[in-house]
mmCIF file of C-alpha atoms in Angstrom:
data_model
loop_
_atom_site.group_PDB
_atom_site.id
_atom_site.type_symbol
_atom_site.label_atom_id
_atom_site.label_comp_id
_atom_site.label_asym_id
_atom_site.label_seq_id
_atom_site.Cartn_x
_atom_site.Cartn_y
_atom_site.Cartn_z
ATOM 1 C CA MET X 1 -51.287 -56.720 -3.812
ATOM 2 C CA SER X 2 -54.688 -55.577 -2.599
ATOM 3 C CA LEU X 3 -55.399 -53.812 0.681
ATOM 4 C CA THR X 4 -56.756 -57.013 2.206
ATOM 5 C CA GLU X 5 -53.679 -58.999 1.084
ATOM 6 C CA ASP X 6 -51.431 -56.317 2.590
ATOM 7 C CA ASN X 7 -53.225 -56.745 5.917
ATOM 8 C CA PRO X 8 -51.658 -53.647 7.504
ATOM 9 C CA PRO X 9 -51.611 -53.549 11.312
ATOM 10 C CA GLU X 10 -54.241 -51.525 13.154
ATOM 11 C CA GLY X 11 -54.048 -47.769 12.598
ATOM 12 C CA PHE X 12 -52.138 -47.766 9.296
ATOM 13 C CA LEU X 13 -53.697 -45.810 6.421
ATOM 14 C CA ARG X 14 -52.675 -46.217 2.774
ATOM 15 C CA VAL X 15 -50.828 -43.240 1.310
ATOM 16 C CA ASP X 16 -52.501 -41.972 -1.862
ATOM 17 C CA PHE X 17 -49.634 -40.332 -3.737
ATOM 18 C CA ASP X 18 -51.690 -39.677 -6.883
ATOM 19 C CA ARG X 19 -54.775 -37.928 -5.481
ATOM 20 C CA GLY X 20 -56.881 -38.436 -8.576
ATOM 21 C CA ARG X 21 -54.211 -37.576 -11.138
ATOM 22 C CA PRO X 22 -54.877 -39.237 -14.507
ATOM 23 C CA GLU X 23 -51.411 -40.840 -14.496
ATOM 24 C CA THR X 24 -49.731 -42.545 -11.565
ATOM 25 C CA THR X 25 -46.562 -41.242 -9.961
ATOM 26 C CA PHE X 26 -43.419 -43.302 -9.339
ATOM 27 C CA ASN X 27 -44.312 -43.978 -5.709
ATOM 28 C CA SER X 28 -47.598 -45.618 -6.726
ATOM 29 C CA HIS X 29 -45.815 -48.141 -8.952
ATOM 30 C CA VAL X 30 -43.891 -49.764 -6.102
ATOM 31 C CA GLY X 31 -46.967 -50.951 -4.219
ATOM 32 C CA ASN X 32 -49.131 -49.876 -1.330
ATOM 33 C CA LEU X 33 -47.410 -47.843 1.369
ATOM 34 C CA TYR X 34 -49.082 -47.054 4.682
ATOM 35 C CA VAL X 35 -48.602 -44.473 7.429
ATOM 36 C CA ARG X 36 -49.550 -44.511 11.077
ATOM 37 C CA ARG X 37 -49.270 -41.390 13.201
ATOM 38 C CA GLY X 38 -48.707 -41.726 16.936
ATOM 39 C CA ALA X 39 -48.359 -39.378 19.872
ATOM 40 C CA LYS X 40 -46.018 -36.411 19.384
ATOM 41 C CA GLY X 41 -42.534 -36.988 20.752
ATOM 42 C CA THR X 42 -42.830 -40.792 20.765
ATOM 43 C CA ARG X 43 -41.021 -43.431 18.717
ATOM 44 C CA ASP X 44 -44.272 -43.976 16.807
ATOM 45 C CA GLU X 45 -44.979 -40.333 15.933
ATOM 46 C CA PHE X 46 -44.501 -41.232 12.249
ATOM 47 C CA VAL X 47 -44.302 -44.823 10.976
ATOM 48 C CA LEU X 48 -44.348 -45.819 7.302
ATOM 49 C CA GLY X 49 -45.043 -49.488 6.609
ATOM 50 C CA PHE X 50 -45.594 -51.956 3.796
ATOM 51 C CA ARG X 51 -46.000 -55.667 3.147
ATOM 52 C CA VAL X 52 -43.191 -57.174 1.033
ATOM 53 C CA ALA X 53 -44.709 -58.337 -2.270
ATOM 54 C CA GLN X 54 -43.089 -60.530 -4.923
ATOM 55 C CA HIS X 55 -42.460 -57.608 -7.302
ATOM 56 C CA MET X 56 -40.379 -55.917 -4.549
ATOM 57 C CA CYS X 57 -37.954 -58.850 -4.223
ATOM 58 C CA ASN X 58 -34.552 -59.492 -5.777
ATOM 59 C CA PRO X 59 -33.650 -62.795 -7.524
ATOM 60 C CA ALA X 60 -32.441 -64.216 -4.185
ATOM 61 C CA GLY X 61 -35.932 -63.776 -2.702
ATOM 62 C CA GLY X 62 -35.137 -60.885 -0.382
ATOM 63 C CA LEU X 63 -36.524 -57.372 -0.392
ATOM 64 C CA HIS X 64 -34.652 -55.460 -3.111
ATOM 65 C CA GLY X 65 -32.162 -52.870 -1.845
ATOM 66 C CA GLY X 66 -33.637 -50.263 -4.193
ATOM 67 C CA MET X 67 -37.030 -50.662 -2.509
ATOM 68 C CA MET X 68 -35.405 -50.314 0.897
ATOM 69 C CA MET X 69 -33.649 -47.110 -0.238
ATOM 70 C CA LEU X 70 -36.891 -45.694 -1.680
ATOM 71 C CA VAL X 71 -38.683 -46.272 1.616
ATOM 72 C CA ALA X 72 -35.774 -44.787 3.601
ATOM 73 C CA ASP X 73 -35.950 -41.705 1.378
ATOM 74 C CA LEU X 74 -39.698 -41.346 1.969
ATOM 75 C CA VAL X 75 -39.344 -41.868 5.711
ATOM 76 C CA GLY X 76 -36.574 -39.256 5.811
ATOM 77 C CA THR X 77 -38.512 -36.641 3.835
ATOM 78 C CA MET X 78 -42.153 -37.305 4.753
ATOM 79 C CA GLY X 79 -41.506 -38.540 8.276
ATOM 80 C CA GLY X 80 -38.684 -36.143 9.070
ATOM 81 C CA GLY X 81 -40.781 -33.290 7.720
ATOM 82 C CA ALA X 82 -43.729 -34.379 9.875
ATOM 83 C CA LEU X 83 -41.528 -34.498 13.000
ATOM 84 C CA ALA X 84 -40.261 -30.993 12.201
ATOM 85 C CA GLY X 85 -43.798 -29.701 11.590
ATOM 86 C CA LEU X 86 -43.154 -28.978 7.902
ATOM 87 C CA ARG X 87 -46.117 -29.348 5.531
ATOM 88 C CA LYS X 88 -44.287 -29.059 2.228
ATOM 89 C CA PHE X 89 -42.474 -31.251 -0.253
ATOM 90 C CA LEU X 90 -38.828 -31.730 0.773
ATOM 91 C CA PRO X 91 -36.467 -32.672 -2.072
ATOM 92 C CA THR X 92 -33.773 -35.179 -1.161
ATOM 93 C CA VAL X 93 -30.190 -33.913 -1.109
ATOM 94 C CA SER X 94 -28.511 -37.119 0.086
ATOM 95 C CA VAL X 95 -29.344 -40.575 1.444
ATOM 96 C CA THR X 96 -26.730 -42.983 2.772
ATOM 97 C CA CYS X 97 -27.856 -46.551 3.451
ATOM 98 C CA ASP X 98 -26.417 -49.557 5.256
ATOM 99 C CA PHE X 99 -28.112 -52.878 4.578
ATOM 100 C CA VAL X 100 -28.152 -54.765 7.863
ATOM 101 C CA ALA X 101 -30.397 -57.822 7.318
ATOM 102 C CA PRO X 102 -32.822 -59.136 4.692
ATOM 103 C CA ALA X 103 -36.603 -58.902 4.648
ATOM 104 C CA ARG X 104 -38.555 -61.687 2.959
ATOM 105 C CA LEU X 105 -41.733 -62.060 0.958
ATOM 106 C CA GLY X 106 -44.743 -61.404 3.195
ATOM 107 C CA ASP X 107 -42.817 -59.533 5.912
ATOM 108 C CA TRP X 108 -44.317 -56.324 7.306
ATOM 109 C CA VAL X 109 -41.602 -53.633 7.132
ATOM 110 C CA GLU X 110 -41.748 -50.411 9.152
ATOM 111 C CA GLY X 111 -39.648 -47.257 8.856
ATOM 112 C CA ARG X 112 -39.212 -44.602 11.538
ATOM 113 C CA PRO X 113 -37.390 -41.283 11.334
ATOM 114 C CA GLU X 114 -35.313 -39.585 13.984
ATOM 115 C CA LEU X 115 -34.848 -35.850 13.622
ATOM 116 C CA VAL X 116 -31.138 -35.075 13.993
ATOM 117 C CA ARG X 117 -31.027 -31.380 13.128
ATOM 118 C CA GLN X 118 -32.973 -28.726 11.300
ATOM 119 C CA THR X 119 -31.427 -25.572 9.868
ATOM 120 C CA ARG X 120 -33.119 -22.820 7.897
ATOM 121 C CA SER X 121 -32.655 -24.747 4.646
ATOM 122 C CA LEU X 122 -31.806 -28.380 5.520
ATOM 123 C CA LEU X 123 -33.325 -31.247 7.476
ATOM 124 C CA PHE X 124 -31.104 -34.078 8.770
ATOM 125 C CA THR X 125 -32.669 -37.421 9.749
ATOM 126 C CA ASN X 126 -31.677 -40.926 10.756
ATOM 127 C CA ILE X 127 -33.907 -43.738 9.560
ATOM 128 C CA TYR X 128 -34.299 -47.363 10.575
ATOM 129 C CA LEU X 129 -36.306 -49.950 8.684
ATOM 130 C CA THR X 130 -37.360 -52.935 10.789
ATOM 131 C CA VAL X 131 -39.174 -56.242 10.549
ATOM 132 C CA GLY X 132 -40.578 -56.717 14.027
ATOM 133 C CA GLU X 133 -37.755 -55.676 16.328
ATOM 134 C CA GLU X 134 -34.993 -56.610 13.842
ATOM 135 C CA LYS X 135 -33.273 -53.708 12.069
ATOM 136 C CA ILE X 136 -32.868 -54.385 8.361
ATOM 137 C CA LEU X 137 -31.586 -50.991 7.175
ATOM 138 C CA ARG X 138 -29.905 -47.984 8.745
ATOM 139 C CA ALA X 139 -29.875 -44.726 6.806
ATOM 140 C CA SER X 140 -29.131 -41.053 7.166
ATOM 141 C CA ALA X 141 -30.748 -38.445 4.977
ATOM 142 C CA ILE X 142 -30.527 -34.762 4.206
ATOM 143 C CA ALA X 143 -33.496 -32.952 2.677
ATOM 144 C CA LYS X 144 -33.759 -29.408 1.357
ATOM 145 C CA ILE X 145 -36.315 -27.163 3.037
ATOM 146 C CA PRO X 146 -37.557 -24.942 0.198
ATOM 147 C CA SER X 147 -37.947 -21.251 0.937
ATOM 148 C CA GLY X 148 -41.474 -19.878 0.817
ATOM 149 C CA ASP X 149 -44.499 -22.113 0.729
ATOM 150 C CA GLY X 150 -43.194 -24.671 -1.773
ATOM 151 C CA LEU X 151 -45.317 -27.600 -2.884
ATOM 152 C CA ALA X 152 -47.626 -28.753 -0.117
ATOM 153 C CA PHE X 153 -46.920 -32.150 1.424
ATOM 154 C CA GLY X 154 -50.698 -32.562 1.367
ATOM 155 C CA ARG X 155 -50.371 -33.698 -2.270
ATOM 156 C CA ALA X 156 -49.987 -37.202 -0.835
ATOM 157 C CA ARG X 157 -52.882 -37.981 1.430
ATOM 158 C CA LEU X 158 -53.904 -40.806 3.688
ATOM 159 C CA ASP X 159 -56.665 -42.857 2.098
ATOM 160 C CA ARG X 160 -59.202 -43.250 4.890
ATOM 161 C CA GLY X 161 -61.576 -45.154 2.590
ATOM 162 C CA ALA X 162 -58.924 -47.846 2.202
ATOM 163 C CA GLU X 163 -58.839 -48.329 5.982
ATOM 164 C CA VAL X 164 -62.541 -49.136 5.963
ATOM 165 C CA ALA X 165 -62.181 -51.432 2.922
ATOM 166 C CA ALA X 166 -59.267 -53.307 4.503
ATOM 167 C CA LYS X 167 -61.362 -54.114 7.578
ATOM 168 C CA GLY X 168 -64.112 -55.609 5.413
ATOM 169 C CA PRO X 169 -67.885 -55.373 5.802
ATOM 170 C CA PRO X 170 -69.377 -55.204 9.295
ATOM 171 C CA ALA X 171 -70.320 -58.569 10.765
#
């Protein structure tokens, strides 16, 4: 799916997980993922979104549970880390998911983290994936906070050129 077919809502920027690497990473194979950052301390401080494409669906036509779990994991680590002010890669320790409702081909899915607790070495988050106002997945995640600097979260960047391309040429 191209950026124009994804048609992300205003303010969402595509996440570039590969940053010019010669080979793509796992996250790039699943499709375009987008992030919007809102005001600190609000529900929209960190929102990850994507448009459900055919290759993300199960044989019944709904969004595959594995894709939902992948996104919950990313929201828990990237989003939870952003809420906690951490700028490093956070490896996942555990993710528990409850599938609440289906998402369908063409739906815009959004994921938001809620910071539950941060210790010296662990980050605990709750995650909801939604289509509009309907919750489709509830998850809880635990991520390891590496000691020292660790790998920088900045390895995945927001592709600001994609935002311009998605809007099309000026009229």
